[in-house]
CSV table of C-alpha atoms and ligand atoms in Angstrom, one decimal:
chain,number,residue,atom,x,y,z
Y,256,UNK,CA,26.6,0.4,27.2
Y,257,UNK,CA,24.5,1.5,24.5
Y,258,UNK,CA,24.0,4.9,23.4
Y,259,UNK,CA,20.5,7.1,23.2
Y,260,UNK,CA,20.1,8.7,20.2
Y,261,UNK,CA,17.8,11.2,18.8
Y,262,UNK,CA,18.1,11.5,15.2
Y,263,UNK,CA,16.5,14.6,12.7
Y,264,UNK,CA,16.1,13.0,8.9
Y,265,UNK,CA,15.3,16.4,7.0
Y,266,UNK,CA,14.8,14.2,3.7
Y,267,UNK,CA,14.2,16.1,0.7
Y,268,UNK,CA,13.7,20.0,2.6
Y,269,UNK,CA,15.9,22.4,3.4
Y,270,UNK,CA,17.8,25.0,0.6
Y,271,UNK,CA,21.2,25.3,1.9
Y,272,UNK,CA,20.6,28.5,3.2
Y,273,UNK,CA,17.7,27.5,5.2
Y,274,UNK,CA,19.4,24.0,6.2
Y,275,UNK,CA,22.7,26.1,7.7
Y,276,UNK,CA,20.0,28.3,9.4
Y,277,UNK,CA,18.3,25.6,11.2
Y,278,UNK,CA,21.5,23.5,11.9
Y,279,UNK,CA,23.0,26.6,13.5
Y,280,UNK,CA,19.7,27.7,15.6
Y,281,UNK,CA,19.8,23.9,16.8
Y,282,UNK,CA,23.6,24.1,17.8
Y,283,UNK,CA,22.9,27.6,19.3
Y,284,UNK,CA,20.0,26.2,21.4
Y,285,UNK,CA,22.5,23.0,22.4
Y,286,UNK,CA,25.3,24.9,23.9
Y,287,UNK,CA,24.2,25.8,27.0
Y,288,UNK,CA,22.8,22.4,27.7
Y,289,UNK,CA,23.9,19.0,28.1
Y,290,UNK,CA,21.3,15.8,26.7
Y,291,UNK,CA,21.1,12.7,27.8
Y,292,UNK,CA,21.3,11.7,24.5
Y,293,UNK,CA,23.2,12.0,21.5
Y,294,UNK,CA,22.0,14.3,18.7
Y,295,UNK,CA,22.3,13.9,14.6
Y,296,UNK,CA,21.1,15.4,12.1
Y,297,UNK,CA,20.6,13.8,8.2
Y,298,UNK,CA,20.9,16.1,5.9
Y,299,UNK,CA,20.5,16.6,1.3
Y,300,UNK,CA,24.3,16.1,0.2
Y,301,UNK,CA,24.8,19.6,-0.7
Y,302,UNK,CA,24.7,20.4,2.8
Y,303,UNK,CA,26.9,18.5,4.7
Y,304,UNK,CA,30.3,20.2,4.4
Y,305,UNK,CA,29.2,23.5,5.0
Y,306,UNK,CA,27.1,22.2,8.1
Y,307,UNK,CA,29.7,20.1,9.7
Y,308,UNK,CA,31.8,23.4,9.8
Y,309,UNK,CA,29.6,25.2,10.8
Y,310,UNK,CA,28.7,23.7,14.1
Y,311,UNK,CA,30.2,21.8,17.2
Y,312,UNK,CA,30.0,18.3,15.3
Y,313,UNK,CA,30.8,17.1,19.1
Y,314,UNK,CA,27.6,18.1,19.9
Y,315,UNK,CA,25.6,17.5,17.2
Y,316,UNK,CA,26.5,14.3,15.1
Y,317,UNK,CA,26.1,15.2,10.9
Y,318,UNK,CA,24.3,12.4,8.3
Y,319,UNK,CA,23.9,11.9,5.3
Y,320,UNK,CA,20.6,10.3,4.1
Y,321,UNK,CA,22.1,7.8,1.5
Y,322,UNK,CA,25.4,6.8,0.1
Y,323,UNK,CA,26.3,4.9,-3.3
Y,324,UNK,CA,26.6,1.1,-3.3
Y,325,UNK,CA,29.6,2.1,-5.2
Y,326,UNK,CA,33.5,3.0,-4.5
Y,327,UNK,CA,34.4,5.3,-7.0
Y,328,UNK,CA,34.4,5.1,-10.7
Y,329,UNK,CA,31.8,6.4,-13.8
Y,330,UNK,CA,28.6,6.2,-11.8
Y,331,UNK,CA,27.4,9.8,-12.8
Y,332,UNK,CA,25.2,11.5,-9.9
Y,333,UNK,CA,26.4,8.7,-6.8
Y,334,UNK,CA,28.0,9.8,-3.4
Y,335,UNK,CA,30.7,7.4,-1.9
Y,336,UNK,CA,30.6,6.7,1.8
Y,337,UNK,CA,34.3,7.9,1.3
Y,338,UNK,CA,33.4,11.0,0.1
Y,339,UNK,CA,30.9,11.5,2.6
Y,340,UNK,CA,33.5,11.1,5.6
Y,341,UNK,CA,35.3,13.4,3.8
Y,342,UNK,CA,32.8,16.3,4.9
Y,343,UNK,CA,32.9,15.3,8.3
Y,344,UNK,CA,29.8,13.8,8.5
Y,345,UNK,CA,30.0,10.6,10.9
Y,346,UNK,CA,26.8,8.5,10.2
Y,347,UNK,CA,24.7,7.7,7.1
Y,348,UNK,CA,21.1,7.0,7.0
Y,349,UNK,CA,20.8,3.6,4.9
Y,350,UNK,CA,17.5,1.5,4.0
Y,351,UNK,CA,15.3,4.0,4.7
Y,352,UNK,CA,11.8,2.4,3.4
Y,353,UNK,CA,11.3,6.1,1.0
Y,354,UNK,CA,14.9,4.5,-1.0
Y,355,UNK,CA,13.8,1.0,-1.1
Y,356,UNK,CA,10.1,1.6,-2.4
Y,357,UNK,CA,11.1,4.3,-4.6
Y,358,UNK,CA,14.6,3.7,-5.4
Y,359,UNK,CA,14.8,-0.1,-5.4
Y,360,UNK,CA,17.5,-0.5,-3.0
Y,361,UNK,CA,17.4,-4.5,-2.7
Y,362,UNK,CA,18.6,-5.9,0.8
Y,363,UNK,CA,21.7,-7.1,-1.3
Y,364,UNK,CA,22.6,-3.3,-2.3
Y,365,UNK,CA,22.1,-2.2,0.9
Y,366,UNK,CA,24.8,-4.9,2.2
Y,367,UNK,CA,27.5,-3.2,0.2
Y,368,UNK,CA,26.1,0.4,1.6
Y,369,UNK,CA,26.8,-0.5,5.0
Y,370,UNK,CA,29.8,-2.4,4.2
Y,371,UNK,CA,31.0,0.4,2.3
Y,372,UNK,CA,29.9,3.0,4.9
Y,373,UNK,CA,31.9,0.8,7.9
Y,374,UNK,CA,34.7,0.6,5.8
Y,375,UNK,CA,34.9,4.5,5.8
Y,376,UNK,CA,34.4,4.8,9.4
Y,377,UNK,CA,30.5,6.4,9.2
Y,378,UNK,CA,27.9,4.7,11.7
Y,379,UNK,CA,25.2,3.7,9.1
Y,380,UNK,CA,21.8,3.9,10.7
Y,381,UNK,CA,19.9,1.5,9.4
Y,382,UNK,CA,16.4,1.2,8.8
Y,383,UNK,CA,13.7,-1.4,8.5
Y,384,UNK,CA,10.0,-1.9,9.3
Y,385,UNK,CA,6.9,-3.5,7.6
Y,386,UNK,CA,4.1,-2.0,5.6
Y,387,UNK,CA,0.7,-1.6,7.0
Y,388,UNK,CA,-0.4,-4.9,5.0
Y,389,UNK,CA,2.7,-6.8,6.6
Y,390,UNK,CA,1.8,-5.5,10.2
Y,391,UNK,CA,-2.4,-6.3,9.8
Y,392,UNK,CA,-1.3,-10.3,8.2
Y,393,UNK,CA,0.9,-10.5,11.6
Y,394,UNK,CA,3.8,-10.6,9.5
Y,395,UNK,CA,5.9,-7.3,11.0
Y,396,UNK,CA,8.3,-10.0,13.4
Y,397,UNK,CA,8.8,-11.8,10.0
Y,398,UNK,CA,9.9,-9.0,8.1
Y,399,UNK,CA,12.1,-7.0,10.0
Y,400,UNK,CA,13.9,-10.1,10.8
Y,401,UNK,CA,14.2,-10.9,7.2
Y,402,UNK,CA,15.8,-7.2,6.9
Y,403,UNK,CA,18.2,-7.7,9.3
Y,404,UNK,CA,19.5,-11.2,8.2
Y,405,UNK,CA,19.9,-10.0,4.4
Y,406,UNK,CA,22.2,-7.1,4.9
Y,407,UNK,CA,23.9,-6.9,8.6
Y,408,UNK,CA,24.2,-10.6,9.3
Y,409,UNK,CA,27.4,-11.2,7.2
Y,410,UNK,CA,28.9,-8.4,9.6
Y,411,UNK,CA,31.6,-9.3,12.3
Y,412,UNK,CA,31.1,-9.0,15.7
Y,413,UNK,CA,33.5,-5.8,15.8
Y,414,UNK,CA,31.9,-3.9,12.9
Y,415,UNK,CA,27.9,-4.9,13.7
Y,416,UNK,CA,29.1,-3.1,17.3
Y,417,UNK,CA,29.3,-0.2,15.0
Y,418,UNK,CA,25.8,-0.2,13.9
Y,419,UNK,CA,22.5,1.8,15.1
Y,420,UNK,CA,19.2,0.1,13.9
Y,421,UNK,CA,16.3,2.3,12.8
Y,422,UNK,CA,12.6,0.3,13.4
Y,423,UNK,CA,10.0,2.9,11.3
Y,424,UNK,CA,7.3,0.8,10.7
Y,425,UNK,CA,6.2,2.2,6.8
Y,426,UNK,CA,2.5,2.9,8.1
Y,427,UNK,CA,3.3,5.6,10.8
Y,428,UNK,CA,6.2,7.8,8.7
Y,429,UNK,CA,5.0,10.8,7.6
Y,430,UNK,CA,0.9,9.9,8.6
Y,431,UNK,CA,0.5,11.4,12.1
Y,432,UNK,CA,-0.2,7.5,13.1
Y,433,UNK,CA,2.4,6.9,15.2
Y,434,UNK,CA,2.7,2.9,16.9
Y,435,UNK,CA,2.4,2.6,20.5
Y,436,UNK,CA,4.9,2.6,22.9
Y,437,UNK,CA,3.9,-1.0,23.2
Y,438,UNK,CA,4.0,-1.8,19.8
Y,439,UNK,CA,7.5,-0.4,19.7
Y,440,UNK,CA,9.0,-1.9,22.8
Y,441,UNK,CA,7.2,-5.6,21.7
Y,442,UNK,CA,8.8,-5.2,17.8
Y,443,UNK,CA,12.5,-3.7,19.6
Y,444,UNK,CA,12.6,-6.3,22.1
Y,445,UNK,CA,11.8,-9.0,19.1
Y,446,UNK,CA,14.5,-7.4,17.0
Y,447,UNK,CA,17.5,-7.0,19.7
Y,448,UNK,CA,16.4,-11.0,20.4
Y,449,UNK,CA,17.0,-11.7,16.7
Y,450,UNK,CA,20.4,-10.0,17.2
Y,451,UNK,CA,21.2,-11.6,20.2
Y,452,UNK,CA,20.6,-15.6,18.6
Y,453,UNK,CA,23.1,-13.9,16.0
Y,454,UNK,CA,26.0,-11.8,17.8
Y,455,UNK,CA,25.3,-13.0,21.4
Y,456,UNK,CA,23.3,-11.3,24.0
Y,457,UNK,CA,26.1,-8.7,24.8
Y,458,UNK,CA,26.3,-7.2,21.1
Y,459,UNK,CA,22.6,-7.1,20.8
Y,460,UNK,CA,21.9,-5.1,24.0
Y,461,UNK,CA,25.1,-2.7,23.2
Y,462,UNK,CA,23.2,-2.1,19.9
Y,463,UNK,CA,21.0,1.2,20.0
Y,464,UNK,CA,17.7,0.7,18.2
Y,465,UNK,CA,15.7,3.7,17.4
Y,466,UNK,CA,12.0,4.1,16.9
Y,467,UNK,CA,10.9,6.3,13.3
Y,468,UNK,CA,7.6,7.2,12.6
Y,469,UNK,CA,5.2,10.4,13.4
Y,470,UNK,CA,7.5,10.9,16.6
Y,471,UNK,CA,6.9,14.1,18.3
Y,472,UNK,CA,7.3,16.3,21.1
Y,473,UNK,CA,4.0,14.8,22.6
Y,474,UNK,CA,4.9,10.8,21.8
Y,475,UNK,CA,8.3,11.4,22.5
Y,476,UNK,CA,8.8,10.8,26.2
Y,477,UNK,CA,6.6,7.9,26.2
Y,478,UNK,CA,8.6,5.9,23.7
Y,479,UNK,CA,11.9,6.5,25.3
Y,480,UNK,CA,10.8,5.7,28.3
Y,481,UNK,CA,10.4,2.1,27.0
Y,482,UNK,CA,13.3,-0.1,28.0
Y,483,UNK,CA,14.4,-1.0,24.4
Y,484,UNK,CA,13.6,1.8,22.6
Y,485,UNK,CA,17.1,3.9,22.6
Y,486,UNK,CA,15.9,7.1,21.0
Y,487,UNK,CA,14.1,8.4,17.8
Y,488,UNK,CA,14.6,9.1,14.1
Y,489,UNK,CA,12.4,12.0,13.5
Y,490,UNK,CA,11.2,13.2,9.5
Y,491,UNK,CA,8.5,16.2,9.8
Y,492,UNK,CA,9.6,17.3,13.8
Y,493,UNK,CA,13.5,17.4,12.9
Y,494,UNK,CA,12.9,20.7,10.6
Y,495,UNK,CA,12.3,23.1,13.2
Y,496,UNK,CA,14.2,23.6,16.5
Y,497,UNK,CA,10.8,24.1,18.3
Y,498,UNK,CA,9.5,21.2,17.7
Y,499,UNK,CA,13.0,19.1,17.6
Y,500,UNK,CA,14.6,20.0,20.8
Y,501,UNK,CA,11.5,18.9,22.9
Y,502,UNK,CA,12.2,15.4,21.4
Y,503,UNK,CA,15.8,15.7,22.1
Y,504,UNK,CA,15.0,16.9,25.8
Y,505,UNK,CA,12.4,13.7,26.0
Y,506,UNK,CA,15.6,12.0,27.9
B,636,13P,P1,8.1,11.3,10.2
B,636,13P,O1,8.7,11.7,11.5
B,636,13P,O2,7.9,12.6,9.3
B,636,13P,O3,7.0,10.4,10.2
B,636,13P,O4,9.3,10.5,9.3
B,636,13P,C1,9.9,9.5,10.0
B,636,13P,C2,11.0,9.0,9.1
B,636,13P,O5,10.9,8.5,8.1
B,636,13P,C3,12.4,9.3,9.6
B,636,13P,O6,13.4,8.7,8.9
């Protein structure tokens, strides 16, 4: 059975003050109810020990929003997935299109990530999508197939069950344009078919596939309602509880 998921991605925002502030409101606002989906929240580095202690990390699920391609050693300024767990955090954001266009993170780097990130028992969520050029040439089936192959497909079949895949198509994060509910539910079916020619028609529908992108309290309930579209991971909407929980509550 495969898990709905509503993710928060607070990217580059938050102080730590105001980061335990809004993590705290959120767990406040969470205790006396019970979604019908699971709930995380991807956080700057700095934040995540004193976050993950300071909620019910049963309830809410912390992330980080990168981790180094690396073990351990002289890489000055690089967080292991190792030392990541060691927060308490339980997932990692990985391949999120803002690190590969402005970080360079090849498919073959992110590989090790998510090798690395498994091998320290953290869920990588991992994220792929096409640019608006990709999506007008027809090309979007092309590429997010092409994303998949190059880091998950040397997975087994025990540790790709491990695995929750992001779709944020480049042209709707952070513009207000989000895709259709269509559009999603076409390019999620497409992708848990590529899975399931890979790791067998069981793995792939286990696998929870999230939509990114401009998703809101008012677009929320219509992408989730979509059959292959197993939840959200929200940029803008995840940095205040008013305008995250409705997203949460879209279930
Ligand atoms: P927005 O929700 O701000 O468009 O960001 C989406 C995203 O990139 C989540 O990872």
């Amino acid at each position: 059975m495969r898990k709905n998921i509503i993710a928060g991605n607070w990217k580059l925002n938050t102080t730590l003050a105001e980061g335990l502030e809004l993590a705290t409101g959120l767990n406040e606002v969470l205790k006396g109810k019970s979604p019908k989906c699971d709930v995380v929240i991807g956080v700057p580095f700095t934040h995540l020990a004193s976050i993950a202690a300071a909620i019910d990390t049963r309830k809410i699920g912390v992330a980080a929003q990168n981790s180094a391609d690396k073990e351990k050693g002289a890489f000055t300024g690089e967080v292991s997935a190792a030392m990541i767990a060691s927060t308490g955090a339980k997932y990692v954001i990985l391949g999120h299109s803002e690190r590969r266009a402005y970080y360079h993170e090849t498919p073959e780097i992110l590989q090790t990530k998510v090798n690395l990130a498994l091998a320290n028992g953290l869920t990588p969520i991992f994220c792929i999508g096409e640019v608006l050029e990709e999506r007008e040439a027809g090309k979007h089936f092309q590429v997010v197939d092409k994303q998949v192959e190059a880091s998950l497909f040397e997975l087994s079949a025990e540790d790709f069950a491990k695995v929750v895949i992001a779709y944020e198509p480049v042209w709707a994060i952070g513009t207000g344009k989000t895709a259709t509910s269509d559009q999603a539910e076409e390019i999620h079916a497409h992708i848990r078919a590529t899975l399931a020619a890979k790791f067998g028609a069981k793995a792939a529908d286990d696998c929870t596939i999230l939509y990114g992108g401009s998703m809101n309290a008012g677009n929320a309930k219509d992408l989730v309602s979509r059959p292959n579209v197993d939840g959200g991971l929200i940029g803008g909407a995840s940095l205040s509880v008013a305008n995250f929980l409705p997203i949460i509550e879209a279930f």
